PDB file of C-alpha atoms in Angstrom:
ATOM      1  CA  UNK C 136     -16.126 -19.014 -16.337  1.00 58.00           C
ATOM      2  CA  UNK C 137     -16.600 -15.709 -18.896  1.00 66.00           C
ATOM      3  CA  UNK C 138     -13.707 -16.517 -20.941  1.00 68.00           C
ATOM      4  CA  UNK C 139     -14.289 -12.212 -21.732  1.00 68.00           C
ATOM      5  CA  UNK C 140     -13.183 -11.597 -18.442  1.00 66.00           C
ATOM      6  CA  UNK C 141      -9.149 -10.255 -18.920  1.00 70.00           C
ATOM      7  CA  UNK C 142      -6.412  -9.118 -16.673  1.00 73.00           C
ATOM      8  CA  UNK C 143      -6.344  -5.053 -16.495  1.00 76.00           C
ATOM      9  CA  UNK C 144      -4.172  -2.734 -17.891  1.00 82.00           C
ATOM     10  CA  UNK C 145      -2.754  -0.192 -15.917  1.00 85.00           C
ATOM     11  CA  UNK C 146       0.052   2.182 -17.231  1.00 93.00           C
ATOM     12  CA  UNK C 147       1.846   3.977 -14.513  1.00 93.00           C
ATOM     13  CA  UNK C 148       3.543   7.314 -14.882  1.00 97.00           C
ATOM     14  CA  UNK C 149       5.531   8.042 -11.886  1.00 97.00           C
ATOM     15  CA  UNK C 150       8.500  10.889 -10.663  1.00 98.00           C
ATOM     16  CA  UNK C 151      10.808   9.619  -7.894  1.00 97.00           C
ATOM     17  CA  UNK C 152      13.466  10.821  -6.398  1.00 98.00           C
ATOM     18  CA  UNK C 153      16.037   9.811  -3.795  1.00 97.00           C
ATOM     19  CA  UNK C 154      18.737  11.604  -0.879  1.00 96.00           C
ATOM     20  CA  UNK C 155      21.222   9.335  -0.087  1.00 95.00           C
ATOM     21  CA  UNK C 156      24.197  11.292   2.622  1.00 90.00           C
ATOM     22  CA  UNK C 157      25.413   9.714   5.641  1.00 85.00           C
ATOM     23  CA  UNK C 158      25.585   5.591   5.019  1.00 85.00           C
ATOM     24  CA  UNK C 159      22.210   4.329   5.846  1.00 85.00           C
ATOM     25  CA  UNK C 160      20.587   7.585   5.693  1.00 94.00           C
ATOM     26  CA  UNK C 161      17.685   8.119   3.150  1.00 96.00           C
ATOM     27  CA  UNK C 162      15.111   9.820   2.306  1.00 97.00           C
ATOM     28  CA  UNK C 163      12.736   8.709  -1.229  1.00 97.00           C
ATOM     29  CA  UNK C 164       9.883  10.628  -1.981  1.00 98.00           C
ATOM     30  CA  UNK C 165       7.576   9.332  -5.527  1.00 98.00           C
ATOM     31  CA  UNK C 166       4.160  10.960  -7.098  1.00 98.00           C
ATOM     32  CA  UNK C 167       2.553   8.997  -9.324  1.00 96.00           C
ATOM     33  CA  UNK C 168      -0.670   8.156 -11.498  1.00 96.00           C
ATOM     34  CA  UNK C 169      -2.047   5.042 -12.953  1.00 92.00           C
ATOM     35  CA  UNK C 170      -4.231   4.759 -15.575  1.00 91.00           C
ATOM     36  CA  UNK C 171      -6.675   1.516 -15.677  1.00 87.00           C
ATOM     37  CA  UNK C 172      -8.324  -0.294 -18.386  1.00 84.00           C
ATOM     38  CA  UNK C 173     -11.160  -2.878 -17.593  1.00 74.00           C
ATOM     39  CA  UNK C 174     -10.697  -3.381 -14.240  1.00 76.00           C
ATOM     40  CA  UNK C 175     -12.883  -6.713 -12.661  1.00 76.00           C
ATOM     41  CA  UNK C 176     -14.702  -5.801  -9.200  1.00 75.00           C
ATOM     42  CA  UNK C 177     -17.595  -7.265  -7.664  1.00 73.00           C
ATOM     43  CA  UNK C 178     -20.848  -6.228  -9.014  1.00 71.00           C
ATOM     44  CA  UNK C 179     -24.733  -6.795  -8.952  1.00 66.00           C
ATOM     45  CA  UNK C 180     -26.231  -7.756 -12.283  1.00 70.00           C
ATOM     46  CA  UNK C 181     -29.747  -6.967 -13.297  1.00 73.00           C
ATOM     47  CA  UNK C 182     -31.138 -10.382 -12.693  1.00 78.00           C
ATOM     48  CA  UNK C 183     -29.885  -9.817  -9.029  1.00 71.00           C
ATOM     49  CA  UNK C 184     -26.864 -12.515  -8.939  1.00 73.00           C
ATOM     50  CA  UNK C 185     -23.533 -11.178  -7.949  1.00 72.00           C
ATOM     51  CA  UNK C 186     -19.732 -11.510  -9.403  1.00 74.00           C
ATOM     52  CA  UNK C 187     -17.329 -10.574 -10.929  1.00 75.00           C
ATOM     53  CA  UNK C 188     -17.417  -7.726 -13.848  1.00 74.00           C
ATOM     54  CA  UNK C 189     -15.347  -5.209 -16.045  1.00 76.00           C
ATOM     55  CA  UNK C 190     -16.689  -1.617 -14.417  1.00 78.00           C
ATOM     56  CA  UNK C 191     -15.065   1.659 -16.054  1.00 77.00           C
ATOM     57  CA  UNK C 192     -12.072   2.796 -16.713  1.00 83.00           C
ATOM     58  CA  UNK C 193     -10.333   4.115 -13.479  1.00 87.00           C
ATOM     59  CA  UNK C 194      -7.300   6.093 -12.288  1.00 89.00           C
ATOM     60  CA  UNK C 195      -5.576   6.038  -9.396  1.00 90.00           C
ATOM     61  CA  UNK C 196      -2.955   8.815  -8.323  1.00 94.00           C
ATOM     62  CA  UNK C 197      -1.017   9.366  -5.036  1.00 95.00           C
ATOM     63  CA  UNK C 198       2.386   9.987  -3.605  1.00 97.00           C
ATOM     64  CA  UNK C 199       4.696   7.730  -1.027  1.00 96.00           C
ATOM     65  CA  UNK C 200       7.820   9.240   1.386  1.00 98.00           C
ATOM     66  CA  UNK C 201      10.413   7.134   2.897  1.00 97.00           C
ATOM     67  CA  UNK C 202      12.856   7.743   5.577  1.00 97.00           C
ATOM     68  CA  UNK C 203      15.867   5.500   6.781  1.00 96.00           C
ATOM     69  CA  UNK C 204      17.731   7.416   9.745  1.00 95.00           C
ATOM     70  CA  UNK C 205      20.496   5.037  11.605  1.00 95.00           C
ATOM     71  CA  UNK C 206      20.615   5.659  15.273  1.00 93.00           C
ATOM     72  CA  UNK C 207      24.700   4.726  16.000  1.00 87.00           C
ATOM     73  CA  UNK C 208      24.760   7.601  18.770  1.00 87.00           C
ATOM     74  CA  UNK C 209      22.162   5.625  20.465  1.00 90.00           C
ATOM     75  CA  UNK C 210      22.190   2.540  19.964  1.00 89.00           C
ATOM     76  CA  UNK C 211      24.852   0.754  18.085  1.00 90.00           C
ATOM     77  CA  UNK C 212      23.353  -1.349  14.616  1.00 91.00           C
ATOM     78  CA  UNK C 213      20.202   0.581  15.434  1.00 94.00           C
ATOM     79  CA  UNK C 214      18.121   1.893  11.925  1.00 95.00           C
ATOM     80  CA  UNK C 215      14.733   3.502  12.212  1.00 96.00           C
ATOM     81  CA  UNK C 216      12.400   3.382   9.353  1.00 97.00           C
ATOM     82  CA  UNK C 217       9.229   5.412   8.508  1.00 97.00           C
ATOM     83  CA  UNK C 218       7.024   5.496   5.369  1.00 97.00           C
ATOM     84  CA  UNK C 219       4.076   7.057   4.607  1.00 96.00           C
ATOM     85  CA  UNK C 220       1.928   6.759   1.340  1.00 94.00           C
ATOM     86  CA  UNK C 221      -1.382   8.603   0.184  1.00 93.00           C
ATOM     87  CA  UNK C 222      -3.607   7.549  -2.807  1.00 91.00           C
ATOM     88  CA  UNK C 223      -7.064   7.818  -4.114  1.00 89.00           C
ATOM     89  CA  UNK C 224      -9.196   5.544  -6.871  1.00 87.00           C
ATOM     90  CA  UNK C 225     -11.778   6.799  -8.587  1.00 85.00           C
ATOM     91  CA  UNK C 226     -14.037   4.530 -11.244  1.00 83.00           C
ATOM     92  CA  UNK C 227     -17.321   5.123 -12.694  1.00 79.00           C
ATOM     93  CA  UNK C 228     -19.646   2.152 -11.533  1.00 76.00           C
ATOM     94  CA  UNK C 229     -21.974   1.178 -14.832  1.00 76.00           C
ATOM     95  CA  UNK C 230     -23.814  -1.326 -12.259  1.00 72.00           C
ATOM     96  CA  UNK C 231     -24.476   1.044  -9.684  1.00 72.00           C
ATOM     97  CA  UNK C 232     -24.147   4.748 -11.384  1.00 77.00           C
ATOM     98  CA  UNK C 233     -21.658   5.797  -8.392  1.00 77.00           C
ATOM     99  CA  UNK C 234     -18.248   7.491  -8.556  1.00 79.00           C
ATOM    100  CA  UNK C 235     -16.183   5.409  -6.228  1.00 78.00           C
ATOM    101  CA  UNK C 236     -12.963   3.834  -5.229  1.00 78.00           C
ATOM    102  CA  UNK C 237     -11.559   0.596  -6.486  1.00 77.00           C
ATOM    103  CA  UNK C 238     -11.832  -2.079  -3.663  1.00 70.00           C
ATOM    104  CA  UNK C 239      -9.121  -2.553  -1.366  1.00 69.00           C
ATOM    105  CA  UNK C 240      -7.801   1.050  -2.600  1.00 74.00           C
ATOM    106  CA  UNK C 241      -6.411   2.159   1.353  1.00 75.00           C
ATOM    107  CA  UNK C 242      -6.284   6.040   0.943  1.00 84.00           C
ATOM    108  CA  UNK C 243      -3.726   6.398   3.634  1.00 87.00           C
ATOM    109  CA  UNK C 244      -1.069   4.010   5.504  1.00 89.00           C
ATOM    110  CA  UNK C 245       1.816   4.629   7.428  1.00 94.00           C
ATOM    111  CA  UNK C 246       4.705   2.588   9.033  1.00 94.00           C
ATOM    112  CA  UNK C 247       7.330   2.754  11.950  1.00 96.00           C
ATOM    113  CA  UNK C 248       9.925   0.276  11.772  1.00 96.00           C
ATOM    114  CA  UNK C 249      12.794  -0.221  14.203  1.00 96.00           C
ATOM    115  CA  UNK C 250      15.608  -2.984  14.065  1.00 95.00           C
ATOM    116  CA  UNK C 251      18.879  -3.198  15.733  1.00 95.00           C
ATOM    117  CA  UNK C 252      21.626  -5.504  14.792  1.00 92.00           C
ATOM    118  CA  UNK C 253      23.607  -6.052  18.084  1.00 89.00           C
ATOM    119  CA  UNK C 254      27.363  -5.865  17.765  1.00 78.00           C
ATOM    120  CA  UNK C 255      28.337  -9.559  18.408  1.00 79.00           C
ATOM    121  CA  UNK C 256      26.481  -9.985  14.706  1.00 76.00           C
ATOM    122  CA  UNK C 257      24.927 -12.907  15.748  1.00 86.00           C
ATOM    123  CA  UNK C 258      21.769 -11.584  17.281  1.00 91.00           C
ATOM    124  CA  UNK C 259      18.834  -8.866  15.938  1.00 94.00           C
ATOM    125  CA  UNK C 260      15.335  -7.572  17.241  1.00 95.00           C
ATOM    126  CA  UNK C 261      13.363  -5.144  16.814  1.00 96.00           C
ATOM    127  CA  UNK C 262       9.575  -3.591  16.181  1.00 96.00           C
ATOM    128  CA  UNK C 263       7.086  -2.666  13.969  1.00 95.00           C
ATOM    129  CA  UNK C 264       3.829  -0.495  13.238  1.00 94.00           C
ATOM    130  CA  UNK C 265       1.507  -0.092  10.764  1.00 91.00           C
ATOM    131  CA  UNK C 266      -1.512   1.870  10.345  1.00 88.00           C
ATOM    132  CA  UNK C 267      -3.955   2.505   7.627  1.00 81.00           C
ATOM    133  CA  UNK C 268      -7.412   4.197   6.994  1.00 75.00           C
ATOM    134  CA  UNK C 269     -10.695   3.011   6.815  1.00 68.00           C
ATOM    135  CA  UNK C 270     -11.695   2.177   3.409  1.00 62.00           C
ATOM    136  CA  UNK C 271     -15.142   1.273   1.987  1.00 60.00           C
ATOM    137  CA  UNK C 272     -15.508  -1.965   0.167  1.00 61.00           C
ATOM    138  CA  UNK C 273     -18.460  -2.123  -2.821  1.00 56.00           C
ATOM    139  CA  UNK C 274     -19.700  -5.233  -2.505  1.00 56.00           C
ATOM    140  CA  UNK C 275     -23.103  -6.753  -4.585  1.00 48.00           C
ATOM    141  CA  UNK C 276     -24.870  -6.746  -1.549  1.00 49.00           C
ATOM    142  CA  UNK C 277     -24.138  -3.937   0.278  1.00 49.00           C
ATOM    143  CA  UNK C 278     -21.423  -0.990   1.081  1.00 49.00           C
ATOM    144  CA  UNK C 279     -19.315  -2.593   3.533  1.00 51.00           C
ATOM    145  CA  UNK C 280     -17.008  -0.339   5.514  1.00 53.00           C
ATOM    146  CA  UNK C 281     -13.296  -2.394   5.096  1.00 53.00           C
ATOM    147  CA  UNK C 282     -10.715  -1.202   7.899  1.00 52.00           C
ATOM    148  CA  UNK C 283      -7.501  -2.173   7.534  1.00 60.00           C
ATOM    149  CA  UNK C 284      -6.841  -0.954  10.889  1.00 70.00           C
ATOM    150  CA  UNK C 285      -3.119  -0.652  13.233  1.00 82.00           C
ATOM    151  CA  UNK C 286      -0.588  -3.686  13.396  1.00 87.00           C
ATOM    152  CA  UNK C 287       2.124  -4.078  15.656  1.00 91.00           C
ATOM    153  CA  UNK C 288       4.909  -7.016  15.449  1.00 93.00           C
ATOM    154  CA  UNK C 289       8.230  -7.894  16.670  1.00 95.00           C
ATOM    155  CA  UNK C 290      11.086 -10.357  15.645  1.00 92.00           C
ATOM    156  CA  UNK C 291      14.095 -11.829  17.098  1.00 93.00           C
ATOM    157  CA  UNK C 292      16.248 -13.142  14.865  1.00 92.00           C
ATOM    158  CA  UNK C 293      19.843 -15.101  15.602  1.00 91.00           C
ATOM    159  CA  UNK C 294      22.636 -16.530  13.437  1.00 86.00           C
ATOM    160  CA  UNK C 295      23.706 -19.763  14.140  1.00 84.00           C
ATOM    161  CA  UNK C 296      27.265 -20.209  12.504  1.00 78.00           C
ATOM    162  CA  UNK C 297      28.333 -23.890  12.426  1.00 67.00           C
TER     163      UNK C 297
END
């Protein structure tokens, strides 16, 4: 292995703030920018082999939201859950000459989350969502579109007491 090849630094500045009123309701909103030093990526060199390099210096800035509203008038034990965050990446490629976005940098992603913890406190269920943009991925070989795409799960979860 290149025993040059580091860890990056990233400094992150951030401003975040939170509403707390009713129990269990919230709402956190955050804005932030990171700075990055030597960041590895995939790369092509000029003999035409691939791996792993140090491309410029990048930053990264965005902002996040999150809600928790409880849903007691309802459904009893019931909590609903959103959060949405935005970001963008932008490095300047020495390998390639391009202005682009980190890898794996999803610009925007979203999530729904619903859980109910039934009264007898024994049993829970509940749902989830998650979506996210398309995202391009700069690979040696080519410019690979990356999409993250929409999830959906569910649980059930119960409490055995001995």
């Amino acid at each position: 292995g290149n025993q040059d090849l580091l860890p990056d630094d990233r400094w992150r500045y951030a401003v975040f703030s939170e509403l707390r009123t009713k129990p269990g309701r919230a709402l956190s909103v955050e804005a932030f920018f990171e700075d990055i030093t030597i960041p590895l990526e995939q790369v092509a060199f000029d003999d035409g082999s691939f791996g792993i390099a140090i491309v410029g210096d990048a930053q990264r800035w965005g902002a996040s939201a999150k809600l928790s509203w409880p849903l007691e008038r309802l459904l009893p034990g019931g909590l609903l859950v959103a959060e949405l965050e935005w970001q963008d990446c932008r490095v300047d490629d020495p390998h390639t000459g391009e202005t682009r976005s980190l890898n794996f940098n999803l610009p925007l992603k979203s999530s729904l989350d619903f859980r109910q913890d039934l009264p007898s406190g024994r049993l829970s269920w509940g749902a989830s969502v998650q979506f996210a943009e398309d995202q391009d991925l700069y690979f040696a070989i080519a410019d690979n579109p990356f999409f993250r795409g929409e999830s959906i799960g569910a649980f059930l979860e119960v409490t055995v007491t001995s």
